[in-house]
Amino acid sequence: MTNPENVLMLAGVLFTIGALGVMLRRNALVAFMCVELMLNAANLALVTGSTMNGGLDGQVASFFVMVVAAAEVVVGLAIIMTIYRTRRTTSVDDANLLKL
Amino acid sequence: MIPALIPMVTGASLTFWICAPLAVLGALGLVLFRKAVYSALSMAFVMLNLAVLYGTMDAPFLVFVQIIVYTGAIMMLFLFVLMLVGIDTPDSVIETLRGQRWLAALAALGTVGLLFFGIGGSVRSGPFAGLTEANAIGNVEGIASLVFGRYVFIFELTSALLITAALAAMVLAHRTRVTEKIGQRLQAAQRMRDYAETGAHPGPLPASGVFAGHNSIAVPALLPDGSVAESSVSRTLVLRGAALDPEDLRSMTADRFAAIEGVKEEEGDE
């Protein structure tokens, strides 16, 4: 069996790379994909926790995270499409109507 | 008794050391590629690697859910939206906030430190239970008994969430039409009107590559006098810079004409 601590480290690294992407990228779609990467890292940690503790609860939690992610992607992509339709851009810098 | 679905226990550690670097590489690609499609593909690659890792950790159900739901549905949705919007607009490299990159790198380092030393320190070390006992009745059956047993209320809530999300997508995608829809008949009438008023050609646009050295769609058509038919190349290709320069083509055509003339003259000499 894989050492779960290594897998947890991998999950931490993936989560950090995702967070870095959210901070660096300005294309809304890529930033959104980085959020998905963070969710995936959390899933990996949940599955590892399931292996460590000998229960399936972690896998069930991971499954629910996937369901929520699917719903979130649908709404998020619809919002990105709406912004693109009105402002002709997917850059997060250009959505600044609320700014003074 | 169901045999182990994915008998990779002996090679699990090896698989981890192959898949983990690949997943990290894919994640870095997601952040670093300038083109959004490359980013999407490396994201799909990361997800596939994670699916393999789930396989090594006795989670065969999640392997398939990961591939079908994440890689199959969510990533392809992302690709569809990418194709609909800004595929030809690469991310700008200019920093809008000064020093943002360094601060972001610092924050990432801090996150890694926090995760490794803060939370990682509180993870108890082995021996780990493993899932052989929990998977005794089968992984899918075990998950099903939890989902429809202890977590049934959460399961019901997810159904409400999914319905709300579908409704939200429909509401956001809805657009009231403010102008009349231009059908075939209206379009034809408009064309004839343009022809009567401005003399615009009512027929189809010239095909690309006609009278030129190539018949690729990126090559503009040359008119018989050697001038370029601008309308023969798709505007998207011109914007993307894929269309070939008409000057080169014109010189090539001129060379051809000159060669033909030369042959004629030689024949005339004989």
Short mmCIF file of C-alpha atoms in Angstrom, two decimals, chain A residues 1-85 88-94, chain B residues 9 12-13 16-17 20 23-24 27-28 30-36 39-40 43 46-47 50 53-54 56-59 61-62 65-66 69-70 74-75 77-78 81-82 84-86 89 91-96 100-101 104-105 107-109 111-112 115-116 123-126 128-131 134-135 139 142-143 146-147 150-151 154-155 158 161-162 165-166 168-169 172-175:
data_model
loop_
_atom_site.label_atom_id
_atom_site.label_comp_id
_atom_site.label_asym_id
_atom_site.label_seq_id
_atom_site.Cartn_x
_atom_site.Cartn_y
_atom_site.Cartn_z
CA MET A 1 0.00 0.00 0.00
CA THR A 2 1.14 3.51 -0.78
CA ASN A 3 2.30 5.48 2.21
CA PRO A 4 -0.69 7.78 2.89
CA GLU A 5 1.56 10.55 4.13
CA ASN A 6 3.12 10.87 0.66
CA VAL A 7 -0.31 11.09 -0.89
CA LEU A 8 -1.32 13.79 1.57
CA MET A 9 1.82 15.71 0.60
CA LEU A 10 0.88 15.38 -3.07
CA ALA A 11 -2.59 16.70 -2.23
CA GLY A 12 -1.01 19.66 -0.44
CA VAL A 13 1.25 20.43 -3.39
CA LEU A 14 -1.63 20.20 -5.88
CA PHE A 15 -3.80 22.43 -3.69
CA THR A 16 -1.04 25.04 -3.51
CA ILE A 17 -0.47 24.99 -7.26
CA GLY A 18 -4.21 25.51 -7.73
CA ALA A 19 -4.22 28.42 -5.29
CA LEU A 20 -1.22 29.91 -7.07
CA GLY A 21 -3.06 29.64 -10.38
CA VAL A 22 -6.10 31.42 -8.97
CA MET A 23 -3.85 34.23 -7.79
CA LEU A 24 -1.82 34.49 -11.01
CA ARG A 25 -4.09 33.82 -13.96
CA ARG A 26 -6.53 36.42 -15.19
CA ASN A 27 -8.44 34.37 -17.71
CA ALA A 28 -11.62 33.54 -15.79
CA LEU A 29 -11.80 30.04 -17.31
CA VAL A 30 -8.26 29.12 -16.30
CA ALA A 31 -8.79 30.54 -12.80
CA PHE A 32 -11.92 28.42 -12.59
CA MET A 33 -9.97 25.34 -13.65
CA CYS A 34 -7.47 26.07 -10.91
CA VAL A 35 -10.35 26.06 -8.42
CA GLU A 36 -11.26 22.64 -9.81
CA LEU A 37 -7.67 21.54 -9.20
CA MET A 38 -7.98 22.62 -5.57
CA LEU A 39 -11.20 20.63 -5.25
CA ASN A 40 -9.44 17.61 -6.74
CA ALA A 41 -6.60 17.94 -4.24
CA ALA A 42 -9.12 18.04 -1.40
CA ASN A 43 -10.76 14.92 -2.86
CA LEU A 44 -7.42 13.16 -2.89
CA ALA A 45 -6.90 14.06 0.77
CA LEU A 46 -10.37 12.76 1.62
CA VAL A 47 -9.76 9.44 -0.12
CA THR A 48 -6.41 9.14 1.66
CA GLY A 49 -8.11 9.80 4.97
CA SER A 50 -10.53 7.05 4.14
CA THR A 51 -7.63 4.64 3.61
CA MET A 52 -5.93 5.73 6.82
CA ASN A 53 -8.97 5.31 9.02
CA GLY A 54 -10.40 2.21 7.44
CA GLY A 55 -13.86 3.64 6.75
CA LEU A 56 -15.59 4.57 3.52
CA ASP A 57 -16.81 7.93 4.84
CA GLY A 58 -13.96 9.78 3.14
CA GLN A 59 -14.84 8.28 -0.22
CA VAL A 60 -18.50 9.22 0.26
CA ALA A 61 -17.46 12.80 1.12
CA SER A 62 -15.28 12.86 -1.99
CA PHE A 63 -18.26 11.69 -4.04
CA PHE A 64 -20.39 14.51 -2.66
CA VAL A 65 -17.62 16.99 -3.45
CA MET A 66 -17.72 15.79 -7.06
CA VAL A 67 -21.50 16.31 -7.21
CA VAL A 68 -21.18 19.83 -5.79
CA ALA A 69 -18.33 20.55 -8.19
CA ALA A 70 -20.50 19.53 -11.14
CA ALA A 71 -23.27 21.89 -10.03
CA GLU A 72 -20.76 24.66 -9.38
CA VAL A 73 -19.17 24.29 -12.82
CA VAL A 74 -22.55 24.53 -14.52
CA VAL A 75 -23.43 27.80 -12.78
CA GLY A 76 -19.91 29.24 -13.00
CA LEU A 77 -19.55 28.57 -16.71
CA ALA A 78 -23.00 30.06 -17.33
CA ILE A 79 -21.91 33.21 -15.49
CA ILE A 80 -18.67 33.37 -17.51
CA MET A 81 -20.70 32.99 -20.71
CA THR A 82 -23.05 35.80 -19.65
CA ILE A 83 -20.15 38.12 -18.86
CA TYR A 84 -18.53 37.25 -22.17
CA ARG A 85 -21.75 37.97 -24.02
CA ARG A 88 -16.73 40.44 -24.92
CA THR A 89 -13.98 39.33 -22.56
CA THR A 90 -13.14 36.52 -20.17
CA SER A 91 -10.50 38.42 -18.25
CA VAL A 92 -11.32 38.85 -14.59
CA ASP A 93 -9.74 42.31 -14.67
CA ASP A 94 -12.31 43.66 -17.07
CA VAL B 9 -1.57 -3.50 -4.27
CA ALA B 12 0.72 0.69 -5.59
CA SER B 13 3.78 2.47 -4.35
CA PHE B 16 2.26 6.51 -6.88
CA TRP B 17 5.82 7.50 -7.71
CA ALA B 20 2.45 11.86 -8.52
CA ALA B 23 0.12 15.05 -11.72
CA VAL B 24 2.34 17.82 -10.38
CA ALA B 27 -0.82 21.05 -12.52
CA LEU B 28 2.17 23.26 -13.28
CA LEU B 30 -2.30 24.25 -16.00
CA VAL B 31 -0.90 27.34 -14.32
CA LEU B 32 1.93 28.12 -16.73
CA PHE B 33 0.55 27.52 -20.25
CA ARG B 34 -0.45 30.79 -21.89
CA LYS B 35 -3.12 29.20 -24.09
CA ALA B 36 -6.28 28.22 -22.27
CA SER B 39 -4.31 24.48 -19.67
CA ALA B 40 -7.57 22.55 -20.02
CA MET B 43 -6.05 19.71 -16.18
CA VAL B 46 -4.03 15.70 -13.80
CA MET B 47 -7.52 14.28 -13.30
CA LEU B 50 -5.64 11.25 -9.78
CA LEU B 53 -4.12 7.11 -7.64
CA TYR B 54 -7.67 6.43 -6.43
CA THR B 56 -4.20 2.33 -5.89
CA MET B 57 -6.08 3.40 -2.76
CA ASP B 58 -8.91 0.85 -2.97
CA ALA B 59 -11.47 3.27 -4.37
CA PHE B 61 -15.94 3.46 -7.58
CA LEU B 62 -14.25 6.84 -7.40
CA VAL B 65 -16.70 8.62 -11.15
CA GLN B 66 -13.53 10.68 -11.52
CA VAL B 69 -17.84 12.93 -14.20
CA TYR B 70 -14.67 14.97 -13.95
CA ILE B 74 -16.75 18.71 -16.41
CA MET B 75 -13.56 19.08 -18.45
CA LEU B 77 -17.86 21.38 -20.58
CA PHE B 78 -14.85 23.59 -19.96
CA VAL B 81 -17.02 27.01 -23.26
CA LEU B 82 -13.40 27.62 -24.28
CA LEU B 84 -17.29 29.41 -27.54
CA VAL B 85 -15.37 32.25 -25.92
CA GLY B 86 -11.94 33.79 -26.30
CA THR B 89 -7.23 35.76 -26.79
CA ASP B 91 -3.75 35.68 -21.33
CA SER B 92 -2.02 39.03 -21.02
CA VAL B 93 1.43 38.96 -19.46
CA ILE B 94 1.33 42.48 -18.09
CA GLU B 95 1.11 42.73 -14.31
CA THR B 96 -1.78 44.98 -13.36
CA GLN B 100 1.59 40.54 -7.56
CA ARG B 101 3.59 37.59 -8.82
CA ALA B 104 1.47 35.18 -4.96
CA ALA B 105 4.59 32.98 -4.86
CA ALA B 107 1.53 33.13 -0.40
CA ALA B 108 1.92 29.76 -2.15
CA LEU B 109 5.05 29.02 -0.12
CA THR B 111 0.28 27.65 2.06
CA VAL B 112 2.65 24.76 1.44
CA LEU B 115 -0.22 22.41 4.97
CA PHE B 116 2.96 20.41 5.51
CA VAL B 123 -1.60 13.53 11.08
CA ARG B 124 -1.00 10.47 13.20
CA SER B 125 1.54 8.09 11.72
CA GLY B 126 0.79 4.44 11.00
CA PHE B 128 -3.00 2.51 8.95
CA ALA B 129 -6.22 0.57 8.90
CA GLY B 130 -6.54 0.04 5.16
CA LEU B 131 -9.82 -0.64 3.46
CA ALA B 134 -14.57 -1.81 4.81
CA ASN B 135 -14.49 -3.11 1.24
CA ASN B 139 -16.56 -0.97 -2.58
CA GLY B 142 -20.13 -0.15 0.93
CA ILE B 143 -20.46 3.37 -0.48
CA LEU B 146 -23.39 4.80 3.50
CA VAL B 147 -25.00 7.12 0.93
CA ARG B 150 -26.09 7.46 7.23
CA TYR B 151 -25.83 10.23 4.62
CA ILE B 154 -27.24 14.94 2.39
CA PHE B 155 -28.00 12.85 -0.67
CA THR B 158 -27.70 17.19 -3.44
CA LEU B 161 -28.75 21.40 -5.45
CA LEU B 162 -28.55 19.77 -8.86
CA ALA B 165 -28.03 24.41 -10.71
CA ALA B 166 -29.86 23.24 -13.83
CA ALA B 168 -29.75 28.57 -12.80
CA ALA B 169 -27.94 27.55 -15.96
CA LEU B 172 -28.42 32.56 -17.10
CA ALA B 173 -28.32 31.22 -20.64
CA HIS B 174 -31.71 32.68 -21.51
CA ARG B 175 -31.69 35.74 -23.73
#
